[in-house]
Amino acid sequence: MKFDDTLSEINGFGKFQVRLFLIQMLSRITLPCHFLLNNFMAAVPPHHCNISTLEDGGIFGNLTLHQKLLVSIPTEQDGTLNSCQMFAKPQYGYLSGSNSSEEASFIKCQSGWVYDNSTFKSTLVTEWDLVCSRKGMNKATATIFFIGVMIGAPLFGFLSDRFGRRRLLLVSYLSSLTFAILSVFSTSYVMFIIMRFFTGMALAGISIISIALNVEWCSVERRTFSGIIISLDWTIGSWLLTGIAFFVRDWRILIVVVTSPLIPAIFAWRWVPESARWLVAKNKAEAAHHYIMKCAETNNRSKRISTITQTLLESAEADTGARKYTLVDLFRTPKIRKLAICSGTVWYGVAFTYYGISLNITGFGLNPFLTQFIFASIEMPMKIGVYFSLEKIGRRRCEMAALLSAGLCLFINIFISKDKWVIRTIVAVLGKSMSEASFTILFFYTTELYPTVVRQNGLGYTSFVARLGVSISPLVMLLEDVWQFFPAAAYCAVAVSSGLIASLLPETLNTQLPEFIEDIEKPR
């Protein structure tokens, strides 16, 4: 008897599974809050040079603020003040309209910047002046965070495959909370990015362990539904982030508030079960029997489980002996090697494109809160559509369609001028929904592709490759200074390429989860 058959007998999606999903929702809603936090925490408010150095004790001191800015700072073509330059000396001729900016000499800001605090009370930018020549340091905060996620994913994947899902989940909770709070007390930029790096590492554990644990407790016939339900945590978290950021405009307090759901998650951890599927694969029959019986009792299937004994569990899977699986096993044999290479490439493209869109919520003519709310709201109907599509069309075709559609939307927006912000926003929202669909499908799809004995290693590896794409994605935006359309063209090309590579992945609709690598290698 396969484990999936056992799970079907005791109801593969009953009260036991619902309770597990609700408990894990407490921690999972913090993921989008932190992953998209830079949209608010690192927002760049309007700013201009501090002109106090131009005080000469004469005419300048008697001018109004508007007049001081007029004679001190050059203006852009659209009439806004230049953000990074000022006049070497006051250009009083501007008061009468006789001066030309061509006659004046420009210098970089000498005494820092003055920021417009009407939208954000405090951000990383205003805290450490991450503008102009230092604007790359602002983008780097997201990159370093996702490098932490990139390193944490295979680390927690390996450890949870070795020591179990449940134990490592608690480690993720505690370390995420600890490093997030430490980042709030950062006294320097360097200290902050170090704390964000470790926060990213810890959150990676929550991300990959929780979804694998949820899927491993669901039967074949309810796996698609459960996968979509799990993904709604991200939508709820995105809404939560928008609401919190709207009311909390200080970046330090914002981090504390979005991290706070981890506190009840830690207390609720005592009710999180270990993966019985993992226990069976590791030949820990007694512990597996304990959790299966608990599942059966909660789902009111105790009578149906009466025939299942520890002996049956011990014979449910082939004996794996004392073998320890590692990342190397993902590349040891031909079919799983092809699976690892293709899934890793698709993951890179999905993450690169998704965060390229999600971390660029300016430029659509709307305030960042409304843009983030629209981006989050489109996810709900999209995920309902994904559920029916996955059941009818299958995983592979849906993944291909989502990526190619996202690439098409990015391509179209290249040719729409910024003054047509309504059309740009509509196309961007459609592209965001398709990108979110590809992410939702692939996260769920990946858990079905890899065998139980290396599932966490597989999720860790693909998450590592994905976060590599995410780490690069914010930095690509800096290249718009070289060519305005370069970022959009890059995101488009990667999305389309990944969509084509997804065609090489096997279909998993209505198939049992593979338990061992041999299940992948044997002819189907």
Short mmCIF file of C-alpha atoms in Angstrom, two decimals, residues 27-42 138-139 141-153 156 172 176 180 196-210 233-235 237-238 241-242 254-255 258-259 262 347 350-352 354-361 372 379 432 436 439 443 459 462-464 466-471 473-474:
data_model
loop_
_atom_site.label_atom_id
_atom_site.label_comp_id
_atom_site.label_asym_id
_atom_site.label_seq_id
_atom_site.Cartn_x
_atom_site.Cartn_y
_atom_site.Cartn_z
CA SER A 27 3.73 32.39 9.86
CA ARG A 28 3.16 32.32 6.11
CA ILE A 29 1.43 35.72 5.98
CA THR A 30 4.71 37.27 7.17
CA LEU A 31 6.47 36.07 3.99
CA PRO A 32 4.95 38.57 1.50
CA CYS A 33 5.19 41.26 4.18
CA HIS A 34 8.97 40.84 4.30
CA PHE A 35 9.56 39.88 0.67
CA LEU A 36 7.72 43.01 -0.59
CA LEU A 37 8.69 45.23 2.34
CA ASN A 38 11.14 47.30 0.28
CA ASN A 39 8.22 48.84 -1.62
CA PHE A 40 7.53 50.87 1.54
CA MET A 41 10.55 50.51 3.81
CA ALA A 42 12.93 51.63 1.03
CA ASN A 138 19.06 51.29 -1.56
CA LYS A 139 18.43 48.63 -4.24
CA THR A 141 19.04 46.16 0.57
CA ALA A 142 16.55 43.99 -1.36
CA THR A 143 19.33 42.13 -3.14
CA ILE A 144 21.16 41.24 0.09
CA PHE A 145 17.90 40.14 1.74
CA PHE A 146 17.18 37.76 -1.14
CA ILE A 147 20.76 36.48 -1.15
CA GLY A 148 20.01 35.46 2.43
CA VAL A 149 16.85 33.70 1.24
CA MET A 150 18.89 32.09 -1.54
CA ILE A 151 21.41 30.62 0.92
CA GLY A 152 18.80 29.72 3.53
CA ALA A 153 16.63 27.73 1.11
CA PHE A 156 16.86 24.46 5.48
CA SER A 172 12.84 29.14 11.29
CA SER A 176 13.18 34.96 11.75
CA ALA A 180 13.92 40.91 12.22
CA ARG A 196 18.31 41.58 6.77
CA PHE A 197 20.57 38.92 5.26
CA PHE A 198 20.01 36.61 8.23
CA THR A 199 16.29 37.45 8.31
CA GLY A 200 16.08 36.31 4.69
CA MET A 201 17.92 33.08 5.54
CA ALA A 202 15.48 32.29 8.34
CA LEU A 203 12.34 33.17 6.37
CA ALA A 204 13.47 30.79 3.61
CA GLY A 205 12.92 27.95 6.07
CA ILE A 206 9.32 28.98 6.70
CA SER A 207 8.71 29.33 2.97
CA ILE A 208 9.84 25.89 1.81
CA ILE A 209 9.15 23.77 4.90
CA SER A 210 5.57 24.95 5.43
CA ASP A 233 -1.72 33.05 2.43
CA TRP A 234 0.43 35.17 0.12
CA THR A 235 -2.57 37.21 -1.05
CA GLY A 237 -0.22 38.77 3.53
CA SER A 238 0.01 41.23 0.62
CA LEU A 241 1.22 44.64 4.21
CA THR A 242 -0.68 47.32 2.28
CA LEU A 254 6.73 48.71 10.19
CA ILE A 255 9.22 45.83 10.52
CA VAL A 258 4.73 42.82 10.00
CA THR A 259 6.90 40.36 11.97
CA LEU A 262 5.41 34.95 14.25
CA TRP A 347 12.22 28.98 -11.16
CA VAL A 350 9.55 33.07 -12.61
CA ALA A 351 11.17 34.77 -9.62
CA PHE A 352 13.19 37.22 -11.74
CA TYR A 354 7.69 38.34 -10.56
CA TYR A 355 9.88 40.52 -8.37
CA GLY A 356 10.84 42.72 -11.31
CA ILE A 357 7.15 43.67 -11.47
CA SER A 358 6.33 43.52 -7.75
CA LEU A 359 9.24 45.66 -6.55
CA ASN A 360 8.53 48.37 -9.11
CA ILE A 361 5.17 49.79 -8.03
CA GLN A 372 0.15 47.50 -4.06
CA GLU A 379 -4.38 37.64 -7.12
CA LYS A 432 1.41 40.94 -12.44
CA GLU A 436 1.66 35.57 -9.78
CA PHE A 439 4.62 31.56 -9.16
CA PHE A 443 5.57 26.35 -6.12
CA LEU A 459 12.60 22.79 -2.94
CA THR A 462 14.94 25.52 -6.75
CA SER A 463 14.41 28.23 -4.14
CA PHE A 464 18.16 28.92 -4.20
CA ALA A 466 14.89 31.47 -7.71
CA ARG A 467 16.41 33.81 -5.14
CA LEU A 468 19.44 34.22 -7.36
CA GLY A 469 17.02 35.65 -9.92
CA VAL A 470 15.33 37.77 -7.25
CA SER A 471 18.69 39.11 -6.05
CA SER A 473 16.07 41.60 -10.35
CA PRO A 474 16.16 44.88 -8.32
#
